[in-house]
PDB file of C-alpha atoms in Angstrom:
ATOM      1  CA  PRO A 278       0.006   0.043   0.061  1.00 41.00           C
ATOM      2  CA  MET A 279       2.934   2.379   0.297  1.00 47.00           C
ATOM      3  CA  GLY A 280       4.771   1.493  -2.598  1.00 52.00           C
ATOM      4  CA  GLU A 281       8.648   2.364  -2.124  1.00 66.00           C
ATOM      5  CA  ALA A 282       7.999   4.167   1.068  1.00 72.00           C
ATOM      6  CA  PRO A 283      10.361   3.258   4.035  1.00 89.00           C
ATOM      7  CA  VAL A 284       7.832   1.464   6.076  1.00 91.00           C
ATOM      8  CA  ALA A 285      10.685  -0.096   8.402  1.00 93.00           C
ATOM      9  CA  GLU A 286      11.975   3.555   8.953  1.00 94.00           C
ATOM     10  CA  LEU A 287       8.563   4.844   9.754  1.00 95.00           C
ATOM     11  CA  GLU A 288       7.889   1.975  12.105  1.00 94.00           C
ATOM     12  CA  ALA A 289      11.021   2.517  14.043  1.00 95.00           C
ATOM     13  CA  VAL A 290      10.580   6.149  14.294  1.00 96.00           C
ATOM     14  CA  LEU A 291       7.038   6.139  15.356  1.00 96.00           C
ATOM     15  CA  GLY A 292       7.705   3.541  18.092  1.00 94.00           C
ATOM     16  CA  GLY A 293      10.441   5.833  19.637  1.00 94.00           C
ATOM     17  CA  GLY A 294      13.424   3.865  17.978  1.00 93.00           C
ATOM     18  CA  SER A 295      15.746   5.401  15.342  1.00 89.00           C
ATOM     19  CA  TRP A 296      17.627   4.734  12.253  1.00 93.00           C
ATOM     20  CA  ASP A 297      21.130   5.283  10.726  1.00 92.00           C
ATOM     21  CA  VAL A 298      21.544   8.933   9.930  1.00 90.00           C
ATOM     22  CA  GLY A 299      23.792   8.290   6.797  1.00 82.00           C
ATOM     23  CA  THR A 300      25.148  11.200   4.788  1.00 80.00           C
ATOM     24  CA  SER A 301      22.254  12.369   2.711  1.00 83.00           C
ATOM     25  CA  PHE A 302      20.950  15.614   3.960  1.00 90.00           C
ATOM     26  CA  GLU A 303      18.229  17.764   2.552  1.00 91.00           C
ATOM     27  CA  GLY A 304      17.945  21.570   2.481  1.00 82.00           C
ATOM     28  CA  ALA A 305      20.430  24.075   4.059  1.00 73.00           C
ATOM     29  CA  PRO A 306      22.599  24.399   6.016  1.00 70.00           C
ATOM     30  CA  ARG A 307      24.671  21.413   4.824  1.00 76.00           C
ATOM     31  CA  PRO A 308      26.521  19.655   7.797  1.00 74.00           C
ATOM     32  CA  SER A 309      30.173  21.125   8.013  1.00 74.00           C
ATOM     33  CA  VAL A 310      32.261  20.415  10.974  1.00 79.00           C
ATOM     34  CA  PRO A 311      31.094  17.829  13.506  1.00 85.00           C
ATOM     35  CA  VAL A 312      29.560  19.134  16.783  1.00 89.00           C
ATOM     36  CA  ARG A 313      31.850  19.030  19.730  1.00 92.00           C
ATOM     37  CA  LEU A 314      30.806  19.667  23.477  1.00 93.00           C
ATOM     38  CA  GLY A 315      32.190  22.537  24.926  1.00 88.00           C
ATOM     39  CA  ARG A 316      33.392  24.028  21.532  1.00 88.00           C
ATOM     40  CA  ASN A 317      30.202  24.672  19.434  1.00 88.00           C
ATOM     41  CA  ILE A 318      27.603  22.992  21.389  1.00 91.00           C
ATOM     42  CA  CYS A 319      26.244  22.857  25.006  1.00 94.00           C
ATOM     43  CA  TYR A 320      23.880  19.996  26.224  1.00 96.00           C
ATOM     44  CA  VAL A 321      22.180  20.288  29.795  1.00 97.00           C
ATOM     45  CA  VAL A 322      20.570  17.501  31.433  1.00 98.00           C
ATOM     46  CA  LEU A 323      17.820  17.700  34.184  1.00 98.00           C
ATOM     47  CA  ALA A 324      15.861  15.409  36.085  1.00 98.00           C
ATOM     48  CA  VAL A 325      12.388  15.465  37.848  1.00 98.00           C
ATOM     49  CA  LEU A 326      12.186  12.803  40.636  1.00 98.00           C
ATOM     50  CA  PHE A 327       9.265  11.991  43.046  1.00 98.00           C
ATOM     51  CA  ASN A 328       9.353   9.710  46.007  1.00 97.00           C
ATOM     52  CA  GLU A 329       6.509   7.446  47.062  1.00 95.00           C
ATOM     53  CA  GLU A 330       4.753  10.429  48.962  1.00 96.00           C
ATOM     54  CA  ASP A 331       4.628  12.509  45.777  1.00 96.00           C
ATOM     55  CA  HIS A 332       7.446  14.764  47.042  1.00 98.00           C
ATOM     56  CA  VAL A 333       9.767  16.303  44.572  1.00 98.00           C
ATOM     57  CA  LEU A 334      13.593  15.961  44.696  1.00 98.00           C
ATOM     58  CA  LEU A 335      15.189  19.627  44.911  1.00 98.00           C
ATOM     59  CA  VAL A 336      18.952  20.719  45.333  1.00 98.00           C
ATOM     60  CA  GLN A 337      20.186  23.734  47.169  1.00 98.00           C
ATOM     61  CA  GLU A 338      22.719  25.327  45.017  1.00 98.00           C
ATOM     62  CA  ALA A 339      26.334  25.735  46.077  1.00 97.00           C
ATOM     63  CA  LYS A 340      27.519  27.992  43.087  1.00 95.00           C
ATOM     64  CA  ALA A 341      28.383  31.539  44.130  1.00 95.00           C
ATOM     65  CA  GLU A 342      25.879  33.324  41.654  1.00 96.00           C
ATOM     66  CA  CYS A 343      23.012  31.278  42.989  1.00 97.00           C
ATOM     67  CA  ARG A 344      24.283  29.818  46.500  1.00 97.00           C
ATOM     68  CA  GLY A 345      21.373  28.881  48.936  1.00 97.00           C
ATOM     69  CA  LYS A 346      18.744  28.894  46.171  1.00 98.00           C
ATOM     70  CA  TRP A 347      16.729  25.787  45.300  1.00 98.00           C
ATOM     71  CA  TYR A 348      16.456  23.954  41.750  1.00 98.00           C
ATOM     72  CA  LEU A 349      16.099  20.674  40.250  1.00 98.00           C
ATOM     73  CA  PRO A 350      19.152  18.578  39.816  1.00 98.00           C
ATOM     74  CA  ALA A 351      20.724  19.562  36.603  1.00 98.00           C
ATOM     75  CA  GLY A 352      24.209  20.081  34.996  1.00 97.00           C
ATOM     76  CA  ARG A 353      26.071  20.232  31.669  1.00 97.00           C
ATOM     77  CA  MET A 354      26.931  16.905  29.965  1.00 97.00           C
ATOM     78  CA  GLU A 355      30.361  16.039  29.385  1.00 95.00           C
ATOM     79  CA  PRO A 356      32.463  14.940  26.245  1.00 93.00           C
ATOM     80  CA  GLY A 357      32.281  11.208  25.741  1.00 93.00           C
ATOM     81  CA  GLU A 358      29.380  10.741  27.955  1.00 96.00           C
ATOM     82  CA  GLY A 359      25.830   9.351  27.194  1.00 96.00           C
ATOM     83  CA  ILE A 360      22.628  11.610  27.687  1.00 98.00           C
ATOM     84  CA  VAL A 361      21.227   9.469  30.249  1.00 98.00           C
ATOM     85  CA  ALA A 362      24.488   8.574  32.113  1.00 98.00           C
ATOM     86  CA  ALA A 363      24.980  12.383  32.245  1.00 98.00           C
ATOM     87  CA  MET A 364      21.639  12.772  33.924  1.00 98.00           C
ATOM     88  CA  ARG A 365      22.186   9.953  36.311  1.00 98.00           C
ATOM     89  CA  ARG A 366      25.663  11.570  37.358  1.00 98.00           C
ATOM     90  CA  GLU A 367      24.353  14.932  37.991  1.00 98.00           C
ATOM     91  CA  VAL A 368      21.575  13.568  40.036  1.00 98.00           C
ATOM     92  CA  LYS A 369      24.113  11.550  42.203  1.00 98.00           C
ATOM     93  CA  GLU A 370      26.547  14.286  42.532  1.00 98.00           C
ATOM     94  CA  GLU A 371      24.000  16.786  43.739  1.00 98.00           C
ATOM     95  CA  THR A 372      21.545  14.812  45.592  1.00 98.00           C
ATOM     96  CA  GLY A 373      23.431  11.535  46.789  1.00 98.00           C
ATOM     97  CA  LEU A 374      20.720   9.362  44.918  1.00 98.00           C
ATOM     98  CA  GLU A 375      20.956   6.819  42.108  1.00 98.00           C
ATOM     99  CA  CYS A 376      18.121   6.800  39.567  1.00 98.00           C
ATOM    100  CA  GLU A 377      16.592   5.390  36.724  1.00 98.00           C
ATOM    101  CA  ALA A 378      15.334   7.367  33.529  1.00 98.00           C
ATOM    102  CA  LEU A 379      11.897   6.804  32.707  1.00 98.00           C
ATOM    103  CA  THR A 380      11.277   9.156  29.728  1.00 98.00           C
ATOM    104  CA  LEU A 381      12.164  12.564  28.325  1.00 98.00           C
ATOM    105  CA  LEU A 382       9.632  15.098  29.457  1.00 98.00           C
ATOM    106  CA  ALA A 383      10.779  17.930  27.051  1.00 98.00           C
ATOM    107  CA  LEU A 384      13.384  19.241  24.889  1.00 97.00           C
ATOM    108  CA  GLU A 385      14.414  22.992  25.587  1.00 96.00           C
ATOM    109  CA  GLU A 386      16.384  25.298  23.609  1.00 93.00           C
ATOM    110  CA  ARG A 387      17.652  28.693  24.320  1.00 84.00           C
ATOM    111  CA  ALA A 388      20.033  29.210  21.532  1.00 74.00           C
ATOM    112  CA  PRO A 389      21.131  27.295  18.326  1.00 69.00           C
ATOM    113  CA  ALA A 390      24.107  25.595  20.420  1.00 85.00           C
ATOM    114  CA  TRP A 391      22.401  25.130  23.735  1.00 92.00           C
ATOM    115  CA  LEU A 392      19.778  22.252  24.610  1.00 96.00           C
ATOM    116  CA  ARG A 393      18.492  21.053  27.801  1.00 97.00           C
ATOM    117  CA  PHE A 394      17.016  17.351  27.992  1.00 98.00           C
ATOM    118  CA  ALA A 395      14.441  17.286  30.869  1.00 98.00           C
ATOM    119  CA  PHE A 396      13.872  13.753  32.131  1.00 98.00           C
ATOM    120  CA  LEU A 397      11.302  12.302  34.517  1.00 98.00           C
ATOM    121  CA  ALA A 398      13.282   9.596  36.615  1.00 98.00           C
ATOM    122  CA  ARG A 399      12.804   7.560  39.430  1.00 98.00           C
ATOM    123  CA  PRO A 400      14.970   6.978  42.622  1.00 98.00           C
ATOM    124  CA  THR A 401      16.562   3.437  43.018  1.00 98.00           C
ATOM    125  CA  GLY A 402      19.268   3.921  45.894  1.00 97.00           C
ATOM    126  CA  GLY A 403      21.823   6.067  47.248  1.00 98.00           C
ATOM    127  CA  THR A 404      21.576   8.494  50.695  1.00 98.00           C
ATOM    128  CA  LEU A 405      20.139  11.884  50.483  1.00 98.00           C
ATOM    129  CA  LYS A 406      22.661  14.565  50.682  1.00 98.00           C
ATOM    130  CA  THR A 407      22.581  16.635  53.761  1.00 97.00           C
ATOM    131  CA  LEU A 408      24.417  19.866  54.750  1.00 98.00           C
ATOM    132  CA  ASP A 409      27.159  17.779  56.232  1.00 97.00           C
ATOM    133  CA  ASP A 410      27.949  16.396  52.855  1.00 96.00           C
ATOM    134  CA  ALA A 411      27.934  19.942  51.102  1.00 97.00           C
ATOM    135  CA  ASP A 412      30.543  20.367  48.545  1.00 97.00           C
ATOM    136  CA  ALA A 413      31.098  22.178  45.098  1.00 96.00           C
ATOM    137  CA  ASP A 414      28.139  20.291  43.519  1.00 97.00           C
ATOM    138  CA  SER A 415      25.500  21.368  45.901  1.00 97.00           C
ATOM    139  CA  LEU A 416      24.859  22.227  49.607  1.00 98.00           C
ATOM    140  CA  GLN A 417      21.892  19.625  50.248  1.00 98.00           C
ATOM    141  CA  ALA A 418      19.183  17.885  48.559  1.00 98.00           C
ATOM    142  CA  THR A 419      15.657  17.602  49.908  1.00 98.00           C
ATOM    143  CA  TRP A 420      12.128  15.869  49.186  1.00 98.00           C
ATOM    144  CA  TRP A 421       9.980  18.854  49.088  1.00 98.00           C
ATOM    145  CA  ALA A 422       6.312  18.537  49.890  1.00 97.00           C
ATOM    146  CA  GLY A 423       4.891  21.861  49.415  1.00 93.00           C
ATOM    147  CA  ASP A 424       4.494  24.233  46.669  1.00 96.00           C
ATOM    148  CA  PRO A 425       8.372  24.888  45.064  1.00 97.00           C
ATOM    149  CA  ARG A 426       7.116  28.587  44.640  1.00 96.00           C
ATOM    150  CA  ALA A 427       7.643  28.955  48.427  1.00 97.00           C
ATOM    151  CA  LEU A 428      11.250  28.479  48.194  1.00 97.00           C
ATOM    152  CA  PRO A 429      13.746  30.955  46.909  1.00 98.00           C
ATOM    153  CA  LEU A 430      14.258  29.228  43.564  1.00 98.00           C
ATOM    154  CA  ARG A 431      17.261  29.753  41.294  1.00 97.00           C
ATOM    155  CA  ALA A 432      14.889  30.378  38.437  1.00 97.00           C
ATOM    156  CA  PRO A 433      11.212  29.742  37.665  1.00 97.00           C
ATOM    157  CA  ASP A 434      12.046  27.840  34.360  1.00 96.00           C
ATOM    158  CA  ILE A 435      11.542  24.554  36.461  1.00 98.00           C
ATOM    159  CA  LEU A 436       7.788  25.115  37.070  1.00 98.00           C
ATOM    160  CA  PRO A 437       6.557  24.089  33.619  1.00 97.00           C
ATOM    161  CA  LEU A 438       8.770  21.054  33.884  1.00 98.00           C
ATOM    162  CA  LEU A 439       7.226  20.016  37.242  1.00 98.00           C
ATOM    163  CA  GLU A 440       3.612  20.428  35.756  1.00 97.00           C
ATOM    164  CA  LEU A 441       4.697  18.321  32.784  1.00 97.00           C
ATOM    165  CA  ALA A 442       5.968  15.691  35.151  1.00 98.00           C
ATOM    166  CA  ALA A 443       2.852  15.689  37.401  1.00 96.00           C
ATOM    167  CA  ARG A 444       0.749  15.324  34.273  1.00 96.00           C
ATOM    168  CA  TYR A 445       2.922  12.556  32.885  1.00 97.00           C
ATOM    169  CA  ARG A 446       2.459  10.569  35.963  1.00 96.00           C
ATOM    170  CA  ARG A 447      -1.281  10.986  36.152  1.00 96.00           C
ATOM    171  CA  SER A 448      -1.899  10.211  32.548  1.00 96.00           C
ATOM    172  CA  PRO A 449       1.108   9.933  30.142  1.00 96.00           C
ATOM    173  CA  PRO A 450       0.403  12.235  26.995  1.00 93.00           C
ATOM    174  CA  HIS A 451       3.175  10.298  25.037  1.00 94.00           C
ATOM    175  CA  PRO A 452       4.913   6.719  25.173  1.00 94.00           C
ATOM    176  CA  PRO A 453       8.055   6.635  27.016  1.00 96.00           C
ATOM    177  CA  ALA A 454      10.970   8.371  24.963  1.00 96.00           C
ATOM    178  CA  LEU A 455      14.587   7.755  25.731  1.00 97.00           C
ATOM    179  CA  PRO A 456      17.752   8.304  23.702  1.00 97.00           C
ATOM    180  CA  GLN A 457      18.700   5.490  21.351  1.00 97.00           C
ATOM    181  CA  ASP A 458      22.198   4.327  21.219  1.00 95.00           C
ATOM    182  CA  LEU A 459      23.493   5.029  17.600  1.00 94.00           C
ATOM    183  CA  PRO A 460      26.173   7.448  16.518  1.00 93.00           C
ATOM    184  CA  CYS A 461      25.667  10.749  14.969  1.00 92.00           C
ATOM    185  CA  ALA A 462      28.443  13.254  14.229  1.00 91.00           C
ATOM    186  CA  HIS A 463      26.084  16.335  13.551  1.00 91.00           C
ATOM    187  CA  LEU A 464      23.201  17.921  15.214  1.00 93.00           C
ATOM    188  CA  CYS A 465      20.218  16.973  12.794  1.00 94.00           C
ATOM    189  CA  LEU A 466      16.521  16.533  12.435  1.00 95.00           C
ATOM    190  CA  ARG A 467      14.720  13.423  10.832  1.00 97.00           C
ATOM    191  CA  LEU A 468      11.262  14.653   9.696  1.00 97.00           C
ATOM    192  CA  LEU A 469       8.120  13.150   9.737  1.00 98.00           C
ATOM    193  CA  ILE A 470       6.071  15.704   7.828  1.00 97.00           C
ATOM    194  CA  ALA A 471       2.538  14.548   7.461  1.00 96.00           C
ATOM    195  CA  PHE A 472      -0.365  16.246   5.392  1.00 95.00           C
ATOM    196  CA  THR A 473      -3.926  15.070   6.155  1.00 93.00           C
ATOM    197  CA  SER A 474      -6.786  16.083   3.700  1.00 91.00           C
ATOM    198  CA  PRO A 475     -10.291  17.203   4.930  1.00 88.00           C
ATOM    199  CA  ILE A 476     -11.680  13.657   4.070  1.00 89.00           C
ATOM    200  CA  GLY A 477      -8.753  11.885   5.994  1.00 90.00           C
ATOM    201  CA  ASP A 478      -6.396  11.010   3.393  1.00 93.00           C
ATOM    202  CA  LEU A 479      -2.533  11.110   4.582  1.00 94.00           C
ATOM    203  CA  TRP A 480       0.536  11.663   3.148  1.00 95.00           C
ATOM    204  CA  VAL A 481       4.180  11.944   4.222  1.00 96.00           C
ATOM    205  CA  LEU A 482       7.202  13.808   2.755  1.00 96.00           C
ATOM    206  CA  LEU A 483      10.042  11.659   1.613  1.00 96.00           C
ATOM    207  CA  GLY A 484      13.324  12.167   0.416  1.00 94.00           C
ATOM    208  CA  THR A 485      14.230  10.568  -2.948  1.00 91.00           C
ATOM    209  CA  ALA A 486      17.979  10.572  -3.211  1.00 88.00           C
ATOM    210  CA  GLY A 487      18.978   6.882  -3.019  1.00 86.00           C
ATOM    211  CA  THR A 488      16.512   4.837  -1.239  1.00 89.00           C
ATOM    212  CA  PRO A 489      13.228   6.771  -0.323  1.00 92.00           C
ATOM    213  CA  HIS A 490      13.994   7.935   3.316  1.00 94.00           C
ATOM    214  CA  LEU A 491      12.368  10.356   5.697  1.00 96.00           C
ATOM    215  CA  PRO A 492      13.942  13.820   4.966  1.00 96.00           C
ATOM    216  CA  LEU A 493      17.279  14.685   7.343  1.00 95.00           C
ATOM    217  CA  VAL A 494      18.118  18.474   7.838  1.00 94.00           C
ATOM    218  CA  ALA A 495      21.020  19.567   9.581  1.00 92.00           C
ATOM    219  CA  CYS A 496      20.965  22.347  12.395  1.00 87.00           C
ATOM    220  CA  GLY A 497      23.373  25.113  12.285  1.00 74.00           C
ATOM    221  CA  THR A 498      25.350  25.907  15.654  1.00 61.00           C
ATOM    222  CA  SER A 499      26.801  28.952  14.968  1.00 58.00           C
ATOM    223  CA  PRO A 500      26.168  32.079  17.140  1.00 53.00           C
ATOM    224  CA  ASP A 501      25.258  34.061  14.023  1.00 55.00           C
ATOM    225  CA  GLU A 502      22.025  32.064  13.645  1.00 55.00           C
ATOM    226  CA  PRO A 503      18.954  34.176  14.277  1.00 49.00           C
ATOM    227  CA  ARG A 504      17.770  33.862  17.952  1.00 46.00           C
ATOM    228  CA  GLY A 505      14.473  32.141  18.200  1.00 47.00           C
ATOM    229  CA  GLY A 506      14.898  30.109  15.133  1.00 59.00           C
ATOM    230  CA  GLY A 507      16.437  26.981  16.904  1.00 80.00           C
ATOM    231  CA  LEU A 508      15.517  23.543  15.675  1.00 90.00           C
ATOM    232  CA  ARG A 509      12.521  24.966  13.645  1.00 91.00           C
ATOM    233  CA  LEU A 510      14.621  27.240  11.465  1.00 90.00           C
ATOM    234  CA  PRO A 511      16.071  24.495   9.129  1.00 91.00           C
ATOM    235  CA  VAL A 512      12.726  22.717   8.842  1.00 93.00           C
ATOM    236  CA  LEU A 513      11.073  26.122   7.889  1.00 92.00           C
ATOM    237  CA  ARG A 514      13.981  26.646   5.475  1.00 91.00           C
ATOM    238  CA  LEU A 515      13.369  23.150   3.819  1.00 93.00           C
ATOM    239  CA  LEU A 516       9.713  23.756   3.389  1.00 94.00           C
ATOM    240  CA  ARG A 517       9.798  27.332   2.161  1.00 92.00           C
ATOM    241  CA  ASP A 518      12.336  26.052  -0.367  1.00 91.00           C
ATOM    242  CA  CYS A 519      10.327  23.143  -1.546  1.00 91.00           C
ATOM    243  CA  LEU A 520       6.617  24.191  -1.400  1.00 89.00           C
ATOM    244  CA  ALA A 521       5.087  26.338  -3.802  1.00 80.00           C
ATOM    245  CA  GLN A 522       3.153  28.140  -0.932  1.00 80.00           C
ATOM    246  CA  ASP A 523       4.046  29.140   2.610  1.00 80.00           C
ATOM    247  CA  PRO A 524       3.615  26.126   4.629  1.00 80.00           C
ATOM    248  CA  HIS A 525       2.629  27.420   8.222  1.00 86.00           C
ATOM    249  CA  PRO A 526       3.451  24.170   9.505  1.00 91.00           C
ATOM    250  CA  GLY A 527       2.231  23.044  12.967  1.00 90.00           C
ATOM    251  CA  PRO A 528       4.653  22.724  16.148  1.00 92.00           C
ATOM    252  CA  LEU A 529       7.342  20.326  16.365  1.00 94.00           C
ATOM    253  CA  GLY A 530       7.152  17.266  18.458  1.00 97.00           C
ATOM    254  CA  LEU A 531       9.888  14.842  19.442  1.00 97.00           C
ATOM    255  CA  LEU A 532       9.394  11.287  18.626  1.00 98.00           C
ATOM    256  CA  GLY A 533      12.826  10.009  19.757  1.00 97.00           C
ATOM    257  CA  LEU A 534      16.467  10.821  19.483  1.00 97.00           C
ATOM    258  CA  GLN A 535      19.767   9.051  18.919  1.00 97.00           C
ATOM    259  CA  HIS A 536      23.200   9.757  20.565  1.00 96.00           C
ATOM    260  CA  GLN A 537      26.162   7.407  21.245  1.00 95.00           C
ATOM    261  CA  ALA A 538      28.775   7.958  23.816  1.00 94.00           C
ATOM    262  CA  GLY A 539      32.105   8.169  21.849  1.00 90.00           C
ATOM    263  CA  GLY A 540      30.325   7.983  18.637  1.00 89.00           C
ATOM    264  CA  GLY A 541      30.417  11.640  18.195  1.00 89.00           C
ATOM    265  CA  ASP A 542      28.723  14.593  20.032  1.00 94.00           C
ATOM    266  CA  GLY A 543      25.866  15.005  17.482  1.00 94.00           C
ATOM    267  CA  VAL A 544      22.180  14.119  18.075  1.00 95.00           C
ATOM    268  CA  CYS A 545      19.682  13.223  15.722  1.00 96.00           C
ATOM    269  CA  PHE A 546      16.231  14.176  16.739  1.00 97.00           C
ATOM    270  CA  ASN A 547      13.075  12.446  15.339  1.00 98.00           C
ATOM    271  CA  VAL A 548      10.436  15.181  14.998  1.00 97.00           C
ATOM    272  CA  VAL A 549       6.989  15.135  13.720  1.00 97.00           C
ATOM    273  CA  LEU A 550       4.906  17.951  12.445  1.00 96.00           C
ATOM    274  CA  SER A 551       1.774  18.468  10.161  1.00 95.00           C
ATOM    275  CA  ILE A 552       1.027  20.849   7.189  1.00 93.00           C
ATOM    276  CA  PRO A 553      -2.249  22.234   7.207  1.00 87.00           C
ATOM    277  CA  ALA A 554      -4.637  22.079   4.196  1.00 78.00           C
ATOM    278  CA  GLY A 555      -4.121  24.950   2.112  1.00 67.00           C
ATOM    279  CA  SER A 556      -6.311  24.279  -0.953  1.00 65.00           C
ATOM    280  CA  PRO A 557     -10.049  22.778  -1.364  1.00 67.00           C
ATOM    281  CA  SER A 558      -8.709  20.056  -3.543  1.00 72.00           C
ATOM    282  CA  GLY A 559      -7.567  18.110  -0.452  1.00 83.00           C
ATOM    283  CA  ALA A 560      -4.259  17.425  -2.308  1.00 88.00           C
ATOM    284  CA  PRO A 561      -0.903  18.010  -0.366  1.00 92.00           C
ATOM    285  CA  PRO A 562       0.989  21.186  -1.351  1.00 91.00           C
ATOM    286  CA  GLU A 563       2.592  21.255  -4.651  1.00 91.00           C
ATOM    287  CA  LEU A 564       6.385  20.464  -4.535  1.00 92.00           C
ATOM    288  CA  ARG A 565       9.003  22.511  -6.559  1.00 91.00           C
ATOM    289  CA  CYS A 566      12.003  20.518  -5.204  1.00 89.00           C
ATOM    290  CA  PRO A 567      12.539  17.210  -7.082  1.00 89.00           C
ATOM    291  CA  SER A 568      14.684  15.680  -4.257  1.00 91.00           C
ATOM    292  CA  LEU A 569      11.278  15.329  -2.090  1.00 94.00           C
ATOM    293  CA  ARG A 570       7.911  13.692  -2.821  1.00 94.00           C
ATOM    294  CA  TRP A 571       4.502  13.182  -1.103  1.00 95.00           C
ATOM    295  CA  CYS A 572       3.950   9.479  -0.468  1.00 95.00           C
ATOM    296  CA  PRO A 573       0.103   8.360   0.266  1.00 94.00           C
ATOM    297  CA  VAL A 574      -0.202   6.181   3.478  1.00 94.00           C
ATOM    298  CA  GLU A 575      -3.018   3.651   2.864  1.00 90.00           C
ATOM    299  CA  GLN A 576      -2.259   1.189   5.477  1.00 91.00           C
ATOM    300  CA  GLU A 577      -4.677   1.862   8.113  1.00 93.00           C
ATOM    301  CA  GLY A 578      -2.621   0.816  11.125  1.00 93.00           C
ATOM    302  CA  LEU A 579       0.266   3.023   9.980  1.00 94.00           C
ATOM    303  CA  LYS A 580      -1.914   5.754   9.038  1.00 94.00           C
ATOM    304  CA  GLY A 581      -3.693   5.602  12.574  1.00 95.00           C
ATOM    305  CA  LEU A 582      -0.149   5.452  14.482  1.00 95.00           C
ATOM    306  CA  ILE A 583       0.970   8.540  12.608  1.00 96.00           C
ATOM    307  CA  LEU A 584      -2.094  10.650  13.391  1.00 95.00           C
ATOM    308  CA  GLN A 585      -1.759   9.506  17.092  1.00 95.00           C
ATOM    309  CA  ARG A 586       1.817  10.607  17.161  1.00 95.00           C
ATOM    310  CA  LEU A 587       0.918  13.945  15.894  1.00 95.00           C
ATOM    311  CA  ARG A 588      -0.865  14.449  19.072  1.00 94.00           C
ATOM    312  CA  THR A 589       1.290  12.473  21.487  1.00 94.00           C
ATOM    313  CA  ALA A 590       4.970  13.679  21.109  1.00 96.00           C
ATOM    314  CA  VAL A 591       7.428  14.977  23.554  1.00 97.00           C
ATOM    315  CA  PRO A 592       7.047  18.831  23.463  1.00 96.00           C
ATOM    316  CA  ILE A 593       9.935  20.951  22.103  1.00 95.00           C
ATOM    317  CA  ARG A 594      10.179  24.029  24.164  1.00 92.00           C
ATOM    318  CA  SER A 595      12.038  27.414  22.889  1.00 85.00           C
TER     319      SER A 595
END
């Protein structure tokens, strides 16, 4: 029913898995130098943990600029480290506790070269850090039962993450999403771009160079990139270059990601977004780029899964 469409790749991506990146990229910018932590990219990890009494784990900061204030356990990922391993290390250093990652809650970006991976995790052991254990990583940690806004917080940006975590625990809005162990040299996006007609027909956009595949676009990490563009900017560039009309796509949602410790500092993010109907014909927008084509999805199970994941993806927050 899908002809030459990459069913295996689609099923892997929709299920939270991933796929080899390869060397074929669509649109601009083209990958140039590989990304390197501490040089042209910064990854931050953050964790939200609750205990059996629904108290949240908070850390009292030791850094001079925010000493004595409270925050969620968080810190920078180190070269050669996996994303989940970095989160577990930060939790251990700042709180004294071991933990297990359950899912990504959100992917946050503040600049083209600054990304934060926010996890929901659960404690698995260790001893809670007290003032007697204070060091350069933190002064102490506590299970906080009240409203975190009652504390002097390092920053209020953790409050939306606490809301996401509480909502996920009540009724998960998306399947668990954790990094997959596959190498990637660049920061890039694998795009599942869907178009749905008013009568329910569905198409996905495919790259045609070589074997048909979900399009890949590279993300610029230069400080000269326009602020606020972030991960969405290369997607908009691709769509504006290949579509005859201004696409006005929906928000990006994260289906999964891949990174391998020692396999390069790059990350490939699998993202999903929809293109709204722009004409009464019900056909997808006309393409003016021969390297891309629309492929109809007629297999009902696959169509239903794509439509579901358009609504149930990890949020990307700018």
